[in-house]
Amino acid sequence: MTSGHQTPVRVGVFGLLGSGNLGNDGSLEAVLGYLRTAHPKAAVDALCGGPEVVATRYRIPATRLHWYRGEYRTASRAGAIAGKGLGKLVDVFRTAAWVRRHDVVIVPGMGVLEATLPLRPWGFPYSLFLLCASGRLFGTRIALVGVGAAPIGNRPTRTLVRWSARLAAYRSYRDDQSRDAMRAMGVPTARDEVYPDLAFALPTSSLSGQTPDPPGPVCVGVMDFHGGNDDRARADEIHRRYLDGTTRFVRTLVEEGRPVRLLTGDACDAPVVAAILDAVDSPLVTAAAAASLADLMKEMAVADAVVATRYHNLICALKVGTPTLALSYATKSDALMDRMGLGAYCHPAREVDADRLLAQFRDLERQSGRLRGTLAERNQLATRQLEDQFTALTAALFPATTPTHALREAS
């Protein structure tokens, strides 16, 4: 605890935060809520993808994750390639200097140990490795808290992810499959625990638990989905099938007189919303401008049902107790649905079949009353389990000793 120290414990948060992904930012919000409650005297700052957004929204100092500002744009010109290469070298020293100033760095949730969506090894996996290696070098405790992991086919990416996890001082996972994947990669996991996703710790909308008057709206959470790392050769085909199937599903609901609310989870999903609105030209289809997981929960709490693709769209729907059908693109979605008692309501995002999706949706609505009761029970359990997560995190990261940065300065 920090209360006995004149020098506050310095805590960093790290990741692709403030970059347009609502799930990542929701995980950060959950960790900041924990820190402000349990460790109010801790000095917190961020090394992140969108420092302006993080500093403004969460009122903490924030530094840009990469020296090179075009890090996530494809480099084709010689100048851009040189700039990106130089940035990788500069980031070694920038990351090390930032880590050295901290006692603890928390990586809040997110799928930082997986490659279920397209990912290059020299992107975020390299950044995470620099973080964890710097932590080991300077004695800063690096914590991967409630993170997602999955088997990785690409060898360089797998190597970076494995070493990042091995070098971390603390690891916990958001599902059993994540822990199993890291064990299979050679990471010792005997002391690593599994807890619900950090977003389950966020406050729930005051509308949660309301049952709308039928026929209420159906929320459809869409995604700019092109498959994963291993699907690059057929990415366009996967996207076309996903978009066509989802559009047919929405059109059928509209033809039945059902209002449909389109939701996203990342700024990059906007073109999918635009394509569906253009294809289904009806006032019954509208798009929500959600800026946070709280905004998503408000939308979903007053819906009859939710059909969603993004992982944290699913979490928001399940958390507010609305019957949910997952367009699943990875085992993490299947595991989440199973944990919450809705394992039967998953549909493959890579092979959307509008007719079968409609059949599953109709069954979901028939079972709505029972499923709402199940979700209420599972949410209570998730809340208790996350209380255990934060208690364990305090024990692991905040021992009653002098902060390590103070020891360094004294020496």
Coordinates of C-alpha atoms in Angstrom, one line a residue:
M1 CA 0.0 0.0 0.0
T2 CA 1.2 3.5 -0.6
S3 CA -0.3 5.2 2.5
G4 CA 2.8 4.6 4.6
H5 CA 5.3 6.1 2.1
Q6 CA 6.3 9.8 1.8
T7 CA 7.2 9.0 -1.8
P8 CA 4.2 7.7 -3.8
V9 CA 4.5 4.4 -5.7
R10 CA 4.9 5.2 -9.4
V11 CA 2.5 3.1 -11.6
G12 CA 2.6 3.1 -15.4
V13 CA -0.1 1.7 -17.6
F14 CA 0.9 0.5 -21.1
G15 CA -0.8 -0.5 -24.3
L16 CA -2.7 0.5 -27.4
L17 CA -4.9 2.8 -25.3
G18 CA -6.7 5.9 -26.6
S19 CA -6.3 4.6 -30.1
G20 CA -10.0 4.1 -31.0
N21 CA -10.6 0.6 -29.6
L22 CA -13.3 0.8 -26.9
G23 CA -12.4 -2.5 -25.4
N24 CA -8.8 -1.5 -24.7
D25 CA -10.0 1.8 -23.2
G26 CA -12.6 0.0 -21.0
S27 CA -9.9 -2.3 -19.6
L28 CA -7.8 0.8 -18.8
E29 CA -10.8 2.4 -17.1
A30 CA -11.3 -0.7 -14.9
V31 CA -7.7 -0.7 -13.8
L32 CA -7.7 3.1 -13.1
G33 CA -10.9 2.6 -11.0
Y34 CA -9.0 -0.1 -9.0
L35 CA -6.0 2.1 -8.5
R36 CA -8.0 5.1 -7.4
T37 CA -9.9 3.1 -4.9
A38 CA -7.2 0.8 -3.5
H39 CA -4.1 2.9 -4.0
P40 CA -5.2 6.6 -4.2
K41 CA -1.8 8.0 -3.5
A42 CA -0.1 6.2 -6.4
A43 CA 1.3 8.4 -9.2
V44 CA -0.1 7.0 -12.4
D45 CA 0.8 7.8 -16.0
A46 CA 0.6 6.0 -19.4
L47 CA 2.8 5.0 -22.3
C48 CA 0.2 4.4 -25.0
G49 CA -1.0 4.7 -28.6
G50 CA -3.2 7.8 -28.1
P51 CA -1.7 10.0 -25.4
E52 CA -3.9 13.0 -26.1
V53 CA -7.1 11.0 -25.7
V54 CA -5.9 9.2 -22.6
A55 CA -4.7 12.4 -20.9
T56 CA -7.9 14.2 -21.7
R57 CA -10.4 11.4 -20.9
Y58 CA -8.7 9.8 -17.8
R59 CA -6.8 12.8 -16.4
I60 CA -3.4 11.2 -16.2
P61 CA -0.1 12.2 -17.9
A62 CA 0.5 10.2 -21.1
T63 CA 3.4 9.6 -23.5
R64 CA 3.3 8.3 -27.1
L65 CA 4.1 4.7 -27.3
H66 CA 6.2 5.0 -30.5
W67 CA 8.7 7.6 -31.5
Y68 CA 7.8 7.3 -35.2
R69 CA 4.3 8.7 -35.7
G70 CA 3.6 6.6 -38.8
E71 CA 4.1 3.3 -36.9
Y72 CA 0.8 1.7 -37.9
R73 CA 0.7 2.9 -41.4
T74 CA 2.1 0.6 -44.1
A75 CA 5.6 1.8 -45.1
S76 CA 6.2 1.7 -48.8
R77 CA 8.5 4.7 -49.6
A78 CA 12.2 4.5 -48.7
G79 CA 11.8 7.5 -46.3
A80 CA 8.9 5.9 -44.4
I81 CA 10.8 2.5 -44.2
A82 CA 13.9 4.3 -42.9
G83 CA 11.8 6.3 -40.4
K84 CA 10.1 3.1 -39.1
G85 CA 13.4 1.3 -38.8
L86 CA 15.0 4.2 -36.9
G87 CA 11.9 4.4 -34.7
K88 CA 12.4 0.8 -33.6
L89 CA 15.9 1.6 -32.4
V90 CA 14.8 4.9 -30.7
D91 CA 12.0 3.0 -28.9
V92 CA 14.5 0.7 -27.2
F93 CA 15.8 3.7 -25.3
R94 CA 12.5 5.5 -24.9
T95 CA 10.8 2.5 -23.4
A96 CA 13.7 1.7 -21.1
A97 CA 13.8 5.2 -19.8
W98 CA 10.1 5.3 -19.2
V99 CA 10.0 1.9 -17.4
R100 CA 13.0 2.8 -15.2
R101 CA 10.9 5.7 -13.7
H102 CA 8.3 3.3 -12.4
D103 CA 7.9 0.8 -9.6
V104 CA 5.1 -1.0 -11.3
V105 CA 3.7 -1.1 -14.9
I106 CA 0.3 -2.7 -15.6
V107 CA -0.8 -3.9 -19.0
P108 CA -4.6 -3.8 -18.5
G109 CA -6.3 -6.7 -20.2
M110 CA -6.5 -6.7 -24.0
G111 CA -5.4 -9.5 -26.2
V112 CA -1.8 -8.6 -25.9
L113 CA -0.6 -12.3 -26.2
E114 CA -2.6 -13.3 -29.2
A115 CA -2.7 -12.8 -32.9
T116 CA -6.3 -13.6 -33.7
L117 CA -6.5 -10.4 -35.8
P118 CA -3.8 -9.4 -38.4
L119 CA -0.6 -8.5 -36.5
R120 CA 3.1 -8.0 -37.5
P121 CA 5.8 -9.1 -35.1
W122 CA 7.6 -5.7 -35.3
G123 CA 4.4 -3.9 -34.2
F124 CA 2.9 -4.3 -30.8
P125 CA 4.6 -7.7 -30.0
Y126 CA 8.0 -5.9 -30.3
S127 CA 6.8 -3.0 -28.1
L128 CA 5.6 -5.4 -25.4
F129 CA 8.9 -7.3 -25.4
L130 CA 10.8 -4.0 -24.9
L131 CA 8.5 -3.2 -22.0
C132 CA 9.0 -6.6 -20.3
A133 CA 12.7 -6.8 -20.9
S134 CA 13.2 -3.3 -19.5
G135 CA 11.2 -4.3 -16.5
R136 CA 13.4 -7.2 -15.8
L137 CA 16.6 -5.1 -16.4
F138 CA 15.6 -2.3 -14.0
G139 CA 13.6 -4.3 -11.4
T140 CA 10.3 -2.7 -12.3
R141 CA 7.4 -5.1 -11.7
I142 CA 5.6 -5.7 -15.0
A143 CA 2.0 -7.1 -14.7
L144 CA 0.0 -8.6 -17.5
V145 CA -3.4 -8.3 -15.9
G146 CA -6.4 -10.3 -17.2
V147 CA -4.9 -10.6 -20.7
G148 CA -5.9 -12.7 -23.6
A149 CA -3.6 -15.2 -25.3
A150 CA -4.0 -17.7 -28.1
P151 CA -1.8 -20.1 -30.2
I152 CA 0.4 -18.1 -32.6
G153 CA 1.5 -19.6 -35.9
N154 CA 4.1 -16.9 -36.9
R155 CA 7.4 -17.9 -35.3
P156 CA 8.9 -14.4 -34.8
T157 CA 5.6 -13.2 -33.2
R158 CA 5.4 -16.3 -31.1
T159 CA 8.9 -15.8 -29.8
L160 CA 8.4 -12.2 -28.8
V161 CA 5.1 -13.0 -27.1
R162 CA 6.6 -16.0 -25.2
W163 CA 9.6 -14.0 -23.9
S164 CA 7.4 -11.1 -23.0
A165 CA 5.2 -13.3 -20.8
R166 CA 8.2 -15.1 -19.3
L167 CA 9.8 -11.8 -18.3
A168 CA 6.7 -10.3 -16.7
A169 CA 6.6 -10.4 -12.9
Y170 CA 2.8 -11.1 -12.8
R171 CA 0.4 -12.7 -15.2
S172 CA -3.3 -13.4 -15.0
Y173 CA -5.6 -14.4 -17.9
R174 CA -9.2 -13.7 -18.9
D175 CA -10.0 -17.4 -19.7
D176 CA -8.6 -20.9 -19.4
Q177 CA -7.7 -21.1 -23.1
S178 CA -5.4 -18.1 -22.7
R179 CA -3.5 -19.8 -19.9
D180 CA -3.3 -23.1 -21.8
A181 CA -2.0 -21.3 -24.9
M182 CA 0.9 -19.7 -22.9
R183 CA 1.7 -23.0 -21.2
A184 CA 1.9 -24.7 -24.6
M185 CA 4.4 -21.9 -25.6
G186 CA 6.6 -22.8 -22.7
V187 CA 5.6 -20.2 -20.2
P188 CA 5.4 -21.5 -16.6
T189 CA 1.8 -20.9 -15.6
A190 CA 1.5 -22.9 -12.3
R191 CA 1.1 -19.6 -10.3
D192 CA -1.0 -17.8 -12.9
E193 CA -4.7 -17.4 -12.2
V194 CA -7.8 -16.9 -14.5
Y195 CA -10.4 -14.2 -13.8
P196 CA -13.2 -12.7 -15.8
D197 CA -12.3 -9.9 -18.3
L198 CA -11.5 -6.6 -16.6
A199 CA -14.4 -4.9 -18.3
F200 CA -16.8 -6.8 -16.0
A201 CA -15.5 -4.5 -13.2
L202 CA -16.9 -1.4 -14.9
P203 CA -20.0 0.2 -13.4
T204 CA -23.2 -0.9 -15.1
S205 CA -25.6 1.5 -16.8
S206 CA -28.5 2.4 -14.5
L207 CA -30.7 0.9 -17.2
S208 CA -29.3 -2.5 -16.7
G209 CA -31.8 -5.2 -16.0
Q210 CA -34.7 -3.5 -17.7
T211 CA -36.8 -5.7 -20.0
P212 CA -37.9 -3.6 -23.0
D213 CA -41.5 -3.7 -24.3
P214 CA -41.7 -6.0 -27.3
P215 CA -40.8 -5.6 -30.0
G216 CA -37.8 -3.7 -28.8
P217 CA -34.7 -2.8 -30.8
V218 CA -32.1 -5.4 -31.8
C219 CA -28.5 -4.2 -31.4
V220 CA -26.1 -5.5 -34.0
G221 CA -22.4 -5.0 -33.2
V222 CA -20.4 -5.1 -36.4
M223 CA -16.7 -5.2 -37.1
D224 CA -14.3 -4.5 -40.0
F225 CA -13.5 -8.3 -40.0
H226 CA -11.1 -9.8 -42.5
G227 CA -10.0 -12.9 -40.6
G228 CA -6.8 -13.4 -38.6
N229 CA -3.1 -13.6 -39.2
D230 CA -3.5 -17.0 -40.8
D231 CA -6.3 -15.9 -43.1
R232 CA -4.4 -13.2 -45.1
A233 CA -4.7 -15.0 -48.4
R234 CA -8.5 -15.0 -48.2
A235 CA -9.1 -11.9 -46.2
D236 CA -11.2 -10.2 -48.9
E237 CA -13.4 -13.3 -49.3
I238 CA -13.9 -13.6 -45.5
H239 CA -14.9 -9.9 -45.2
R240 CA -17.3 -10.2 -48.2
R241 CA -19.0 -13.2 -46.7
Y242 CA -19.2 -11.6 -43.2
L243 CA -20.7 -8.3 -44.6
D244 CA -23.2 -10.1 -46.9
G245 CA -24.4 -12.4 -44.2
T246 CA -24.7 -9.6 -41.6
T247 CA -26.5 -7.4 -44.1
R248 CA -29.0 -10.1 -45.0
F249 CA -29.7 -10.7 -41.3
V250 CA -30.3 -7.0 -40.7
R251 CA -32.6 -6.7 -43.8
T252 CA -34.7 -9.6 -42.6
L253 CA -35.2 -8.0 -39.2
V254 CA -36.2 -4.7 -40.8
E255 CA -38.7 -6.5 -43.1
E256 CA -40.3 -7.9 -40.0
G257 CA -40.7 -4.4 -38.6
R258 CA -37.9 -4.7 -36.1
P259 CA -35.8 -1.6 -35.3
V260 CA -32.0 -2.3 -35.6
R261 CA -29.3 -0.3 -33.9
L262 CA -25.8 -0.7 -35.4
L263 CA -22.9 -0.6 -33.0
T264 CA -19.1 -0.6 -33.3
G265 CA -16.1 -1.2 -31.0
D266 CA -13.3 0.5 -32.9
A267 CA -13.1 3.5 -35.2
C268 CA -12.1 1.2 -38.1
D269 CA -15.5 -0.4 -38.1
A270 CA -17.3 2.7 -39.5
P271 CA -17.1 1.5 -43.2
V272 CA -19.1 -1.6 -42.3
V273 CA -21.8 0.5 -40.7
A274 CA -21.9 2.7 -43.8
A275 CA -22.1 -0.3 -46.1
I276 CA -25.1 -1.8 -44.2
L277 CA -26.9 1.5 -44.0
D278 CA -26.5 1.9 -47.7
A279 CA -27.6 -1.6 -48.5
V280 CA -30.6 -1.6 -46.1
D281 CA -32.2 1.7 -46.9
S282 CA -34.7 2.0 -44.0
P283 CA -35.4 4.4 -41.2
L284 CA -35.6 1.3 -38.9
V285 CA -31.8 1.0 -39.2
T286 CA -29.8 3.5 -37.2
A287 CA -26.2 3.8 -36.1
A288 CA -25.1 4.7 -32.6
A289 CA -22.0 6.9 -32.0
A290 CA -20.6 5.1 -28.9
A291 CA -17.4 6.7 -27.5
S292 CA -17.0 4.2 -24.6
L293 CA -18.1 0.8 -23.2
A294 CA -20.5 2.8 -21.0
D295 CA -22.2 4.1 -24.1
L296 CA -22.4 0.7 -25.6
M297 CA -24.0 -0.7 -22.4
K298 CA -26.6 2.0 -22.4
E299 CA -27.6 1.1 -25.9
M300 CA -27.6 -2.7 -25.2
A301 CA -29.5 -2.4 -21.9
V302 CA -32.7 -1.3 -23.6
A303 CA -32.5 -3.9 -26.5
D304 CA -34.5 -7.1 -26.8
A305 CA -31.3 -8.9 -27.9
V306 CA -27.8 -8.3 -29.1
V307 CA -25.9 -9.9 -32.0
A308 CA -22.2 -8.8 -31.9
T309 CA -18.8 -9.7 -33.2
R310 CA -16.2 -7.7 -31.2
Y311 CA -15.2 -9.3 -27.9
H312 CA -16.0 -6.3 -25.8
N313 CA -19.3 -5.7 -27.5
L314 CA -20.2 -9.2 -26.3
I315 CA -19.0 -8.3 -22.8
C316 CA -21.1 -5.1 -22.7
A317 CA -24.2 -7.0 -23.7
L318 CA -23.7 -9.9 -21.3
K319 CA -22.9 -7.5 -18.5
V320 CA -26.2 -5.6 -18.8
G321 CA -28.0 -8.9 -18.9
T322 CA -29.3 -8.7 -22.5
P323 CA -29.7 -12.1 -24.4
T324 CA -26.7 -12.2 -26.8
L325 CA -25.7 -14.1 -29.9
A326 CA -22.0 -14.0 -30.8
L327 CA -20.6 -13.8 -34.3
S328 CA -17.4 -15.5 -33.0
Y329 CA -14.1 -15.1 -34.7
A330 CA -11.9 -16.7 -32.0
T331 CA -12.0 -19.2 -29.2
K332 CA -12.0 -16.2 -26.7
S333 CA -15.6 -15.4 -27.8
D334 CA -16.7 -19.0 -27.4
A335 CA -15.1 -19.2 -24.0
L336 CA -16.8 -16.0 -22.9
M337 CA -20.2 -17.1 -24.0
D338 CA -19.8 -20.5 -22.3
R339 CA -18.7 -18.8 -19.1
M340 CA -21.8 -16.7 -19.1
G341 CA -24.1 -19.6 -19.8
L342 CA -24.8 -18.8 -23.5
G343 CA -22.4 -21.2 -25.1
A344 CA -25.1 -22.5 -27.5
Y345 CA -25.5 -19.1 -29.1
C346 CA -22.3 -18.7 -31.1
H347 CA -22.1 -18.4 -34.9
P348 CA -18.8 -18.4 -36.9
A349 CA -17.9 -14.9 -38.1
R350 CA -15.8 -16.4 -41.0
E351 CA -18.8 -18.3 -42.4
V352 CA -21.9 -16.2 -41.7
D353 CA -25.0 -18.0 -42.8
A354 CA -27.9 -15.6 -42.6
D355 CA -30.6 -18.4 -42.5
R356 CA -28.9 -20.3 -39.7
L357 CA -28.1 -17.0 -37.9
L358 CA -31.8 -16.1 -38.0
A359 CA -32.7 -19.5 -36.6
Q360 CA -30.3 -19.1 -33.7
F361 CA -31.6 -15.6 -33.1
R362 CA -35.2 -16.7 -33.0
D363 CA -34.3 -19.4 -30.5
L364 CA -32.4 -16.8 -28.4
E365 CA -35.5 -14.7 -28.2
R366 CA -37.7 -17.6 -27.3
Q367 CA -35.4 -18.3 -24.3
S368 CA -35.0 -14.7 -23.4
G369 CA -36.6 -14.9 -19.9
R370 CA -34.5 -17.8 -18.8
L371 CA -31.3 -16.4 -20.3
R372 CA -31.7 -13.1 -18.5
G373 CA -31.9 -15.0 -15.2
T374 CA -28.8 -16.9 -16.0
L375 CA -26.9 -13.7 -16.9
A376 CA -27.9 -12.1 -13.6
E377 CA -26.3 -15.0 -11.7
R378 CA -23.2 -15.2 -13.8
N379 CA -22.6 -11.4 -13.5
Q380 CA -22.7 -11.7 -9.7
L381 CA -20.1 -14.4 -9.8
A382 CA -17.9 -12.3 -12.2
T383 CA -18.0 -9.4 -9.8
R384 CA -16.8 -11.5 -6.9
Q385 CA -14.1 -13.1 -8.9
L386 CA -12.7 -9.7 -10.0
E387 CA -12.6 -8.5 -6.4
D388 CA -10.3 -11.5 -5.9
Q389 CA -8.3 -10.4 -8.9
F390 CA -7.7 -6.9 -7.5
T391 CA -6.8 -8.3 -4.1
A392 CA -4.3 -10.6 -5.6
L393 CA -2.9 -7.7 -7.7
T394 CA -2.3 -5.6 -4.6
A395 CA -0.5 -8.4 -2.8
A396 CA 1.7 -9.0 -5.8
L397 CA 2.5 -5.5 -6.9
F398 CA 2.2 -3.3 -3.9
P399 CA 4.2 -4.9 -1.0
A400 CA 4.7 -2.7 2.0
T401 CA 8.2 -1.6 1.1
T402 CA 10.0 1.5 -0.1
P403 CA 9.2 2.1 -3.8
T404 CA 11.9 0.7 -6.0
H405 CA 12.5 4.0 -7.8
A406 CA 13.3 5.6 -4.4
L407 CA 15.8 2.9 -3.8
R408 CA 17.4 3.6 -7.2
E409 CA 17.6 7.3 -6.5
A410 CA 19.1 6.7 -3.0
S411 CA 21.9 4.5 -4.5

